[in-house]
Every structure is written in structure tokens, then in C-alpha cells.
């Protein structure tokens, strides 16, 4: 068998280890070698460190972690004894699973619907497709297909009708946009991946909110970026018991702007990655004044602002009459904002339609670069998304937001009843509740959930440094009945 | 404006420069600084070096290219004078386009069909969609959609019906395959990109055929892999004039197996990337015995064999009664072959459906990794591909192969008439003719073509080291009428 082992470098493993916080031991302090072994085992069983990954030599890892070589050697020996590490003289050591162990599972990686069986998936924050609108739009798209089928079907920047529909939607939201500022991507993650490949190099610093979207944090980590976390202040969930927490007012302070200014000035990061609209995982909405201040600080530091608007249309808690803050790019006078958007949450994840909004020159560069990854996004899904973003959009939005709102309220009613010491704050929108678990380990809850057939996303996956151990993210995109069952069981 | 410049490292620029062969000067030798300036300008105008890329400092580039610092300084000065380089003290130099220059164009990057206007695109080797089958399959897929629309639509490994259809097709081709060996990807390029990210690290050597598929070569280069070219022997186009060249017999020697053994033994590359079935760009078909010998040499060297089967179904020159060589993986007794396949050529590029066939454990690892790029491939296109790979496949194949065969024969008839000294050999299949241009520079032809509204893919794009300057690739996937017009004009 050929050598399929990926080598994990010492800094990469150190970064992963920082995200693997173990449940506190009930009794005395745990020795360092056991902590290290336990963390590596956790990373393997959660699927965050792949099976077959070659680990660094003991001496190198000891140096990277500032531990003694004996500590690392003992940790490796422990893992070998438990079947989580295989070694061969001259070839090093690589991760493994002991015989009979269940395959690695990652609560944040989607379980395909057809494979879910009896698992209740509270890991993925997503909605079912809005029917009957999706079916109708798909049928209309098929009618348009003959026009496109005479060509080779490659649209590196996107099919014109979708670029126009996305540009029009931005214009409606208060941000005049032309189609040449839009690059259609394969999901928002496809857009983030492209932007990251083109704009962010190995070793570049990226300032991120703490907490932030787990997959972006991990993607940045894996690409060699160095994350600089900037906490929210005050954390929305800390303020008061759930039953007393009123909905958030966007103009109340959310970002800790003093800390943002300090980080941007001090670290001069290549980029600041933010989710200003119904943030994942907290659902927070940032007001215009705070957006302006962050933009000014980023401009002074020469940092790109990477605004993730995946959840921007999900304001289910904002009254119709209340104007939403304008998109970050609308407040940007120096073309430093790159926006990533998505049809995956409001329309359907199965379409895999996202986009990047940027200066036309950057759109062209990204389009060139993607020839070496996905080449383009499928044509038919672009036609469907364009259909849905036009006439049916208000009805689709109402349908999807009603579902998110109903589930959030069902959780909000059930949580204080079943788990009175857990804390959360009702967000103004978004896909989840961000719940503080009264000191219970989110990782331990996730492990217990796995045994009970419930996938739970542990809070520390949303931190850049293992923070948020005592939190979980509770997605509100599933059907309400499922939501109730989960609450009763959790 | 924030800093959007990508830094091009000296080794990366050196690799790019090796692919930028200039037309020979008519008169005396060109001084080194002019060659360097001309090469950088060519890379910029062809879109291979992005506008806004920060070039290495003069001293670093001089050292990487083994040139004097004065030579590099003079080249940069020349480029500045022509408007292709901007510099600012303390910020370095970055590429630019002079005012009024046309935007960079890359003959190998698809021109979106709607933007083609009057350009005749001979850069992209692709077929229009097979109608009416595509439309019918799309309509049937829409009928299945409600079943899928109740879930979140994320299928990291692919929708089961397509994984089954692809596995069945492999089994039909003589390679028993189960669905858990199949990962559906966003085009074959999406599969190559994933495999490369997971299996091939920076600095790893990858042995490649010379010539080979231009985009894979460039993707490998950009990811930091070191290419080791292994030439064909004898080059199919050299043997005899076009009118005398009979169709290729797969059992005649194609790969230079002595050279493959030497390279695999000497360089022990991480992977060997080959296109054994109707190779891009030459159309060559490799017989089973040669496949076995390369596999044995790769096994001895511990190299993965990455078999690109994008063109495997395109054997338009092979009589129905002749059995095709079995896929590489069918001859592999040590699980060292990773296969990438595609529906993009036989069915339609606009579906963006490709796949990886590999051991189930590797399929799972790739599925995990893609959560940080495209997450999954759109559902509807997978359903359409599954429909087309089932009942309609024989009719679709006949339709598409008829088109490729007709265009190839039209070219073969027209070329000797209009360009009697150009040489090519009729391939047994594939998407193009690989034409030797009697000493004419392919790059110069491409530039002349650009002025005349014809995009031509210069041969050196298919070499790993600037070889094949005196070749062009002539795609045969377009309509026959267009093919004739191009030949008359070229």
C-alpha cells in the first residue's frame, strides 16, 4: 500500500490541540502526558485529526508544545497502548482507530440525510428547502436549460442572470451593486475558500470574533493562518437568565471595539473576519455605528474586512418596520470590504450557491484562481437560485423565517423548564441559540449525545483557542417537532 | 485601499517563468534582461501571473534564477517603462497593465458562453450538452427533488443514487466497485484539488507525463509541488506526415517505461499523475501491459498513482468490437491507485459532476476535508448525472462520440490542405488533436489568434518546463462548422 499519510507539522498539531479541551477531571490534576494523549484521542474520535495522519517526532512536538520529550513519549506510548497510534521504525507514528471503535464522527460535518437513520442531527445549522417554491423554480430552470446546453457550460464568474439577481438584491438592501462585482461560488464556503487562497497567505494573521463560525476558523487554521480572537463584550448569553433576556437592540454594544482597535493596531492582521448580521453561533446583529468604527480601525491598519453574510437574510426577530443596518460594504469608502454571501441558508443548502461581492478586478482574479479548484458552479442551480431571488423571495423568506422563529421560541420555552440553570439570550435572528451550559462540558455533552443518538455541536469548536467549553450551539433550522424532542432529551 | 497584493515567491516565479517561452527573435540573441521582461509580460497578458501580484525583490529573484542583480533590475525597469510593473518605495513592485491594454486573457480559461461574442474559442476542449437527453434527465430529476428537499441537502460523499451509478459503470468497465469507494466531487477538477490538498504536500515531487493536462500541471505548481516530466516515446505526432499516420494501436509503446522506471526509482515522487485513456492533449491510449509495468514501478517506489480518467469514455476511434484496456485501478493489487473521473466531458461541463474512486477510508477523509472548500456538490446535478449514467448512456455516448469523430476527421482533412507541413497523428479518442506546427511558435500563434478573434491553446501550456513550444492543441468538441472555419482561418 502506498504512503497515504499526511504529515501534521508541529505548529499545526499545536493549533489543533489548543481547540481540544478535555472535560475537567473530577478529582486531582491530570498529568500532562495524559492530557496530551486525551486531546489527541479526542481529535481523532471527533474526526478533526484524520486517521492515518503522521504525527511529529517526539522531540519536535515537545519543543513546539514546550513539554519535556519524556512527556510526549509517554503520551505516544499511551496512545499506542489504546490503539490510537501506530508506529513503525523509520516511518514514524500515525493516528489510528482501535479495532471495533466507531468511525470518527464530527458533529459539525453534515450527516447525509439518507444516512441519518435514527440520529437526531443537532450539529448542522440548516433549513429544509422551502417548498413548493423550490420545485417550481427548478421546473422553470429546466425550461431555460436548452439555451445554456448549446455551450460548454463553464461560467467562471457565474451565469449572468444570477449575477444580476444577486446584484439587485444588494441594491435593495442599500448597497448599490453591479453584476461585475459578483462572483458566483459553490456555496459560501466555496467563496471563503477562494478568497482565502488568493488573499491570505501561510502565517498571515486573521482577526476573528470569539466565538465565530467553526468551519471558517478551522479552514483558516488548516491553511496556516494565525487566528487572533477578539471577544464580544459583554457576551450576550451572560447577561441575565433566559426568561428575563429581552431581544437584542442592534445599537447596544456588541463588538468590543476597544479590543478590536488594539488588535488591529497591534497585530496589523491581513484580514478581519466578521459575521455582522445574525452571527453564527450567537445570532447577534451589529449596528451601523459599530460597523463604521470597525471599518475605520481596519482601514488604519491596512486590513481587509472579510464580511460573512451567510446569515444576513435570517432576521426572524426583527420587526418588519425596523430598518436593518446596511451591509458592511455600504459603509466602506475604501474598497477594503470583501463580502461572502449565500443562498444556502435562506433557499437551500442542496443548491450549493454562494457568492463573493468585491471589486471587479478581484472578482476576475478569483475567477481565474478557481480554474484550479471547482472551475465553476453548476448552471442549473444558478438558474434556480436566480428564479428564487426574484419574485418568490418575500414568500420564501416569510416561510423560512417563520420556521426559525417557531423553533427558537419552542427551545426558549422548553429550556428553562428542563434545564433552568442553562443561559441564553434570545437573538434577533440567525440559525441557532448559543447556550451556556452552567459549567457542563460541551465536549462531554457531545460525547454523551453521541451515545444517545443526538449530535451536538460543542461550544469550543467556535472558539479559536479552546474557549467556550461550557457552551453548545442549538440549531433552530430543523422542524419544530424535532426541536422539542431534542430539548426534552438533552 | 487595503493591500490585496499576493506575493509571488522567487521559486514560484521561477516555475512560472519556465513555462513562458517567448517566440524566438528573428535576428540575433536577445539579452537576458529582455527575455526576463518579455516572459513576465507574457505571463501577465496571458493572465497566468495575476495583475497586482507582488514580485520578489531584485536580489532574491536574481539568486533564484542565477542571473545578475543588474539583469533583474534592468528587466524590472523595462517593465515599469512599459506599464507592466508598479513600484513604491518600501512596498516593493507589483504587476500591472498599461492603460488601454486589453484585460488579461487565458486561452485555457473558459470564456463564458454568453460573453463569447465574436470570439471563436479553441482554448477549451469541451462538448455541448447532449440534447434531448439532458433536458429529459433534468425534468426527471426535478420530479425526485421533493424527496431530497426535506433534508439540509448536504451530501459530503455524494447522493447515494449517483455513487451507485458511478460504481456500476466502473463494474461494467471491468473494475468491480462499491458505492463507498466513490466520492462525488464538483467536477473532476474539484476531485483533483481535494486529492492534492490531502495527499500532496508543498515540495513533494509529482511525476507527470510530458505533455499533460495544463490545468493540473498549473494547479500542482501553484500548490508548491515539484513536477518531474516524463516524455512520451516516441511522440505520436513526430512519426510521419498526417496523411500517412494510421490510428494508434494501444499495445504499441507510448509511455517511455525505461524513463518512468528511472524517474520513479530516482526521484521516489509522492505521486505519478497519468491520463491513460485518450490522454489530454494527445489522445493517446495506453495498453494494459504498459499500465501494469508503470504500476509495478510505482509500487516499488512507494508512489501513489493518480489516474485521471476525465477522458476515459471518449474512445471515438476505437471500433465497438475492440475491448478497451481495463482501468488502472483494475490492475492494481496494492490499493495505490487513486482515480479521478468526470461526467463533464461525456455528459456536460455545466453539471460540474466529477468523482474520486479510492479506498473507502480515503473517500471518508476527502469528504471531511471538503467541508473547508465546497462542502458538497449540488443535489440536482447529481440526480441528473445518475439519470444519464443509467438507461440513456449508450445513446448519449454515441451522440457525443459521433460529434468528436466528425470534427477530428474534418480537421484531419483540412489541415494537410491548408497547412501541409503541420504534423499530427489521428488519435483513437479524446477531445483534441495535438498538432506540431513546423517550428512556428504556439505562443506567437496564440497571440496572432487573439487579434483575429480566435483563442488557441499554445502547446507549452501542456509542458512542465516550457517544452512543446511548437505545438498547439486543437479541440474537437465544438460543432463541425466551427471546426472548419477555424482551420480555414488558422
PDB file of C-alpha atoms in Angstrom, chain A residues 206-353:
ATOM      1  CA  UNK A 206      -6.512  36.978  10.750  1.00  0.00           C
ATOM      2  CA  UNK A 207      -8.526  38.681  13.478  1.00  0.00           C
ATOM      3  CA  UNK A 208     -11.759  36.802  14.239  1.00  0.00           C
ATOM      4  CA  UNK A 209     -14.715  37.244  16.515  1.00  0.00           C
ATOM      5  CA  UNK A 210     -14.755  34.957  19.559  1.00  0.00           C
ATOM      6  CA  UNK A 211     -16.887  32.906  19.154  1.00  0.00           C
ATOM      7  CA  UNK A 212     -17.110  32.611  15.357  1.00  0.00           C
ATOM      8  CA  UNK A 213     -18.147  30.142  12.665  1.00  0.00           C
ATOM      9  CA  UNK A 214     -16.332  26.883  13.402  1.00  0.00           C
ATOM     10  CA  UNK A 215     -15.642  25.792   9.838  1.00  0.00           C
ATOM     11  CA  UNK A 216     -14.087  29.091   8.818  1.00  0.00           C
ATOM     12  CA  UNK A 217     -11.859  29.035  11.887  1.00  0.00           C
ATOM     13  CA  UNK A 218     -10.763  25.501  11.068  1.00  0.00           C
ATOM     14  CA  UNK A 219     -10.266  26.290   7.367  1.00  0.00           C
ATOM     15  CA  UNK A 220      -8.073  29.259   8.305  1.00  0.00           C
ATOM     16  CA  UNK A 221      -6.115  27.156  10.784  1.00  0.00           C
ATOM     17  CA  UNK A 222      -5.539  24.375   8.254  1.00  0.00           C
ATOM     18  CA  UNK A 223      -4.315  26.864   5.650  1.00  0.00           C
ATOM     19  CA  UNK A 224      -1.661  28.112   8.056  1.00  0.00           C
ATOM     20  CA  UNK A 225      -3.232  31.431   9.062  1.00  0.00           C
ATOM     21  CA  UNK A 226      -2.742  32.616  12.630  1.00  0.00           C
ATOM     22  CA  UNK A 227      -6.011  33.489  14.362  1.00  0.00           C
ATOM     23  CA  UNK A 228      -6.277  36.468  16.668  1.00  0.00           C
ATOM     24  CA  UNK A 229      -9.553  36.181  18.628  1.00  0.00           C
ATOM     25  CA  UNK A 230     -11.446  39.321  19.659  1.00  0.00           C
ATOM     26  CA  UNK A 231     -14.171  38.654  22.248  1.00  0.00           C
ATOM     27  CA  UNK A 232     -17.685  40.027  22.260  1.00  0.00           C
ATOM     28  CA  UNK A 233     -18.394  42.422  25.100  1.00  0.00           C
ATOM     29  CA  UNK A 234     -20.474  41.734  27.004  1.00  0.00           C
ATOM     30  CA  UNK A 235     -21.139  38.154  25.897  1.00  0.00           C
ATOM     31  CA  UNK A 236     -24.845  38.157  25.069  1.00  0.00           C
ATOM     32  CA  UNK A 237     -25.588  34.943  26.938  1.00  0.00           C
ATOM     33  CA  UNK A 238     -24.029  36.022  30.217  1.00  0.00           C
ATOM     34  CA  UNK A 239     -26.180  38.973  30.997  1.00  0.00           C
ATOM     35  CA  UNK A 240     -29.232  37.558  32.683  1.00  0.00           C
ATOM     36  CA  UNK A 241     -31.319  34.418  32.984  1.00  0.00           C
ATOM     37  CA  UNK A 242     -33.048  33.411  29.796  1.00  0.00           C
ATOM     38  CA  UNK A 243     -36.525  34.279  30.895  1.00  0.00           C
ATOM     39  CA  UNK A 244     -35.524  37.884  31.600  1.00  0.00           C
ATOM     40  CA  UNK A 245     -33.460  38.491  28.490  1.00  0.00           C
ATOM     41  CA  UNK A 246     -35.196  40.807  26.070  1.00  0.00           C
ATOM     42  CA  UNK A 247     -34.395  40.767  22.396  1.00  0.00           C
ATOM     43  CA  UNK A 248     -31.169  42.448  21.402  1.00  0.00           C
ATOM     44  CA  UNK A 249     -31.109  46.049  20.219  1.00  0.00           C
ATOM     45  CA  UNK A 250     -28.541  46.340  17.422  1.00  0.00           C
ATOM     46  CA  UNK A 251     -27.269  49.666  18.718  1.00  0.00           C
ATOM     47  CA  UNK A 252     -26.284  48.256  22.095  1.00  0.00           C
ATOM     48  CA  UNK A 253     -22.565  47.455  22.193  1.00  0.00           C
ATOM     49  CA  UNK A 254     -21.754  44.000  20.835  1.00  0.00           C
ATOM     50  CA  UNK A 255     -18.256  44.105  19.461  1.00  0.00           C
ATOM     51  CA  UNK A 256     -15.600  45.120  21.960  1.00  0.00           C
ATOM     52  CA  UNK A 257     -14.388  47.963  19.791  1.00  0.00           C
ATOM     53  CA  UNK A 258     -11.587  48.932  22.161  1.00  0.00           C
ATOM     54  CA  UNK A 259     -10.205  45.432  21.824  1.00  0.00           C
ATOM     55  CA  UNK A 260     -10.725  45.452  18.022  1.00  0.00           C
ATOM     56  CA  UNK A 261      -8.757  48.709  17.769  1.00  0.00           C
ATOM     57  CA  UNK A 262      -5.994  47.309  19.966  1.00  0.00           C
ATOM     58  CA  UNK A 263      -5.752  44.100  17.915  1.00  0.00           C
ATOM     59  CA  UNK A 264      -5.925  45.817  14.527  1.00  0.00           C
ATOM     60  CA  UNK A 265      -3.297  48.379  15.533  1.00  0.00           C
ATOM     61  CA  UNK A 266      -1.058  45.936  17.367  1.00  0.00           C
ATOM     62  CA  UNK A 267      -1.243  42.871  15.126  1.00  0.00           C
ATOM     63  CA  UNK A 268      -1.985  44.595  11.787  1.00  0.00           C
ATOM     64  CA  UNK A 269      -3.723  41.414  10.634  1.00  0.00           C
ATOM     65  CA  UNK A 270      -4.035  40.690   6.943  1.00  0.00           C
ATOM     66  CA  UNK A 271      -7.809  40.410   7.398  1.00  0.00           C
ATOM     67  CA  UNK A 272     -10.586  40.772   9.932  1.00  0.00           C
ATOM     68  CA  UNK A 273     -13.253  38.088   9.518  1.00  0.00           C
ATOM     69  CA  UNK A 274     -16.655  39.115  10.904  1.00  0.00           C
ATOM     70  CA  UNK A 275     -20.286  37.947  10.714  1.00  0.00           C
ATOM     71  CA  UNK A 276     -22.156  41.188  11.423  1.00  0.00           C
ATOM     72  CA  UNK A 277     -25.688  40.016  10.595  1.00  0.00           C
ATOM     73  CA  UNK A 278     -27.237  37.362  12.848  1.00  0.00           C
ATOM     74  CA  UNK A 279     -23.842  35.989  13.733  1.00  0.00           C
ATOM     75  CA  UNK A 280     -23.081  32.293  13.817  1.00  0.00           C
ATOM     76  CA  UNK A 281     -23.308  30.966  16.525  1.00  0.00           C
ATOM     77  CA  UNK A 282     -24.744  33.766  18.698  1.00  0.00           C
ATOM     78  CA  UNK A 283     -27.281  35.373  16.337  1.00  0.00           C
ATOM     79  CA  UNK A 284     -26.032  38.854  17.282  1.00  0.00           C
ATOM     80  CA  UNK A 285     -26.774  41.799  14.979  1.00  0.00           C
ATOM     81  CA  UNK A 286     -24.263  44.655  14.826  1.00  0.00           C
ATOM     82  CA  UNK A 287     -25.473  48.237  14.468  1.00  0.00           C
ATOM     83  CA  UNK A 288     -24.228  50.653  11.811  1.00  0.00           C
ATOM     84  CA  UNK A 289     -22.178  52.802  14.161  1.00  0.00           C
ATOM     85  CA  UNK A 290     -20.196  49.802  15.392  1.00  0.00           C
ATOM     86  CA  UNK A 291     -19.669  48.696  11.792  1.00  0.00           C
ATOM     87  CA  UNK A 292     -18.288  52.126  10.902  1.00  0.00           C
ATOM     88  CA  UNK A 293     -15.887  52.113  13.822  1.00  0.00           C
ATOM     89  CA  UNK A 294     -14.523  48.679  12.995  1.00  0.00           C
ATOM     90  CA  UNK A 295     -14.108  49.694   9.347  1.00  0.00           C
ATOM     91  CA  UNK A 296     -12.184  52.827  10.359  1.00  0.00           C
ATOM     92  CA  UNK A 297      -9.836  50.799  12.571  1.00  0.00           C
ATOM     93  CA  UNK A 298      -9.312  48.203   9.828  1.00  0.00           C
ATOM     94  CA  UNK A 299      -8.613  50.931   7.285  1.00  0.00           C
ATOM     95  CA  UNK A 300      -5.995  52.462   9.561  1.00  0.00           C
ATOM     96  CA  UNK A 301      -4.363  49.046   9.968  1.00  0.00           C
ATOM     97  CA  UNK A 302      -4.474  48.201   6.256  1.00  0.00           C
ATOM     98  CA  UNK A 303      -6.564  45.096   6.960  1.00  0.00           C
ATOM     99  CA  UNK A 304      -9.098  43.607   4.579  1.00  0.00           C
ATOM    100  CA  UNK A 305     -12.534  43.202   6.174  1.00  0.00           C
ATOM    101  CA  UNK A 306     -13.983  39.843   5.212  1.00  0.00           C
ATOM    102  CA  UNK A 307     -17.720  40.135   5.907  1.00  0.00           C
ATOM    103  CA  UNK A 308     -19.543  36.809   6.021  1.00  0.00           C
ATOM    104  CA  UNK A 309     -23.196  37.464   5.169  1.00  0.00           C
ATOM    105  CA  UNK A 310     -24.273  33.823   5.033  1.00  0.00           C
ATOM    106  CA  UNK A 311     -26.917  34.552   7.684  1.00  0.00           C
ATOM    107  CA  UNK A 312     -27.758  38.130   6.627  1.00  0.00           C
ATOM    108  CA  UNK A 313     -31.320  37.370   5.494  1.00  0.00           C
ATOM    109  CA  UNK A 314     -32.285  35.496   8.672  1.00  0.00           C
ATOM    110  CA  UNK A 315     -33.596  38.331  10.844  1.00  0.00           C
ATOM    111  CA  UNK A 316     -36.644  36.496  12.172  1.00  0.00           C
ATOM    112  CA  UNK A 317     -36.699  38.508  15.402  1.00  0.00           C
ATOM    113  CA  UNK A 318     -36.576  41.962  13.807  1.00  0.00           C
ATOM    114  CA  UNK A 319     -39.962  43.636  13.277  1.00  0.00           C
ATOM    115  CA  UNK A 320     -40.771  44.310   9.595  1.00  0.00           C
ATOM    116  CA  UNK A 321     -40.910  48.044  10.311  1.00  0.00           C
ATOM    117  CA  UNK A 322     -37.387  48.227  11.757  1.00  0.00           C
ATOM    118  CA  UNK A 323     -34.765  49.072   9.142  1.00  0.00           C
ATOM    119  CA  UNK A 324     -31.804  46.700   9.228  1.00  0.00           C
ATOM    120  CA  UNK A 325     -28.256  48.062   9.395  1.00  0.00           C
ATOM    121  CA  UNK A 326     -26.787  48.409   5.939  1.00  0.00           C
ATOM    122  CA  UNK A 327     -24.219  45.816   4.770  1.00  0.00           C
ATOM    123  CA  UNK A 328     -20.611  46.479   5.789  1.00  0.00           C
ATOM    124  CA  UNK A 329     -19.636  47.203   2.192  1.00  0.00           C
ATOM    125  CA  UNK A 330     -22.204  50.029   2.023  1.00  0.00           C
ATOM    126  CA  UNK A 331     -20.285  51.858   4.761  1.00  0.00           C
ATOM    127  CA  UNK A 332     -16.907  51.245   3.161  1.00  0.00           C
ATOM    128  CA  UNK A 333     -15.274  54.160   1.370  1.00  0.00           C
ATOM    129  CA  UNK A 334     -12.004  52.463   0.581  1.00  0.00           C
ATOM    130  CA  UNK A 335     -12.884  49.175  -1.135  1.00  0.00           C
ATOM    131  CA  UNK A 336     -11.450  47.178   1.726  1.00  0.00           C
ATOM    132  CA  UNK A 337     -14.523  45.019   2.337  1.00  0.00           C
ATOM    133  CA  UNK A 338     -14.852  41.632   0.647  1.00  0.00           C
ATOM    134  CA  UNK A 339     -18.306  40.149   1.231  1.00  0.00           C
ATOM    135  CA  UNK A 340     -19.270  36.483   1.096  1.00  0.00           C
ATOM    136  CA  UNK A 341     -22.952  35.641   0.772  1.00  0.00           C
ATOM    137  CA  UNK A 342     -25.073  32.548   0.392  1.00  0.00           C
ATOM    138  CA  UNK A 343     -28.342  31.174  -0.846  1.00  0.00           C
ATOM    139  CA  UNK A 344     -27.668  28.058   1.209  1.00  0.00           C
ATOM    140  CA  UNK A 345     -29.470  29.125   4.361  1.00  0.00           C
ATOM    141  CA  UNK A 346     -32.470  31.066   3.087  1.00  0.00           C
ATOM    142  CA  UNK A 347     -33.052  28.995  -0.064  1.00  0.00           C
ATOM    143  CA  UNK A 348     -31.463  25.551   0.245  1.00  0.00           C
ATOM    144  CA  UNK A 349     -28.073  24.082   1.104  1.00  0.00           C
ATOM    145  CA  UNK A 350     -28.525  21.427  -1.580  1.00  0.00           C
ATOM    146  CA  UNK A 351     -28.210  24.113  -4.279  1.00  0.00           C
ATOM    147  CA  UNK A 352     -24.635  24.963  -3.147  1.00  0.00           C
ATOM    148  CA  UNK A 353     -24.983  28.561  -4.316  1.00  0.00           C
TER     149      UNK A 353
END
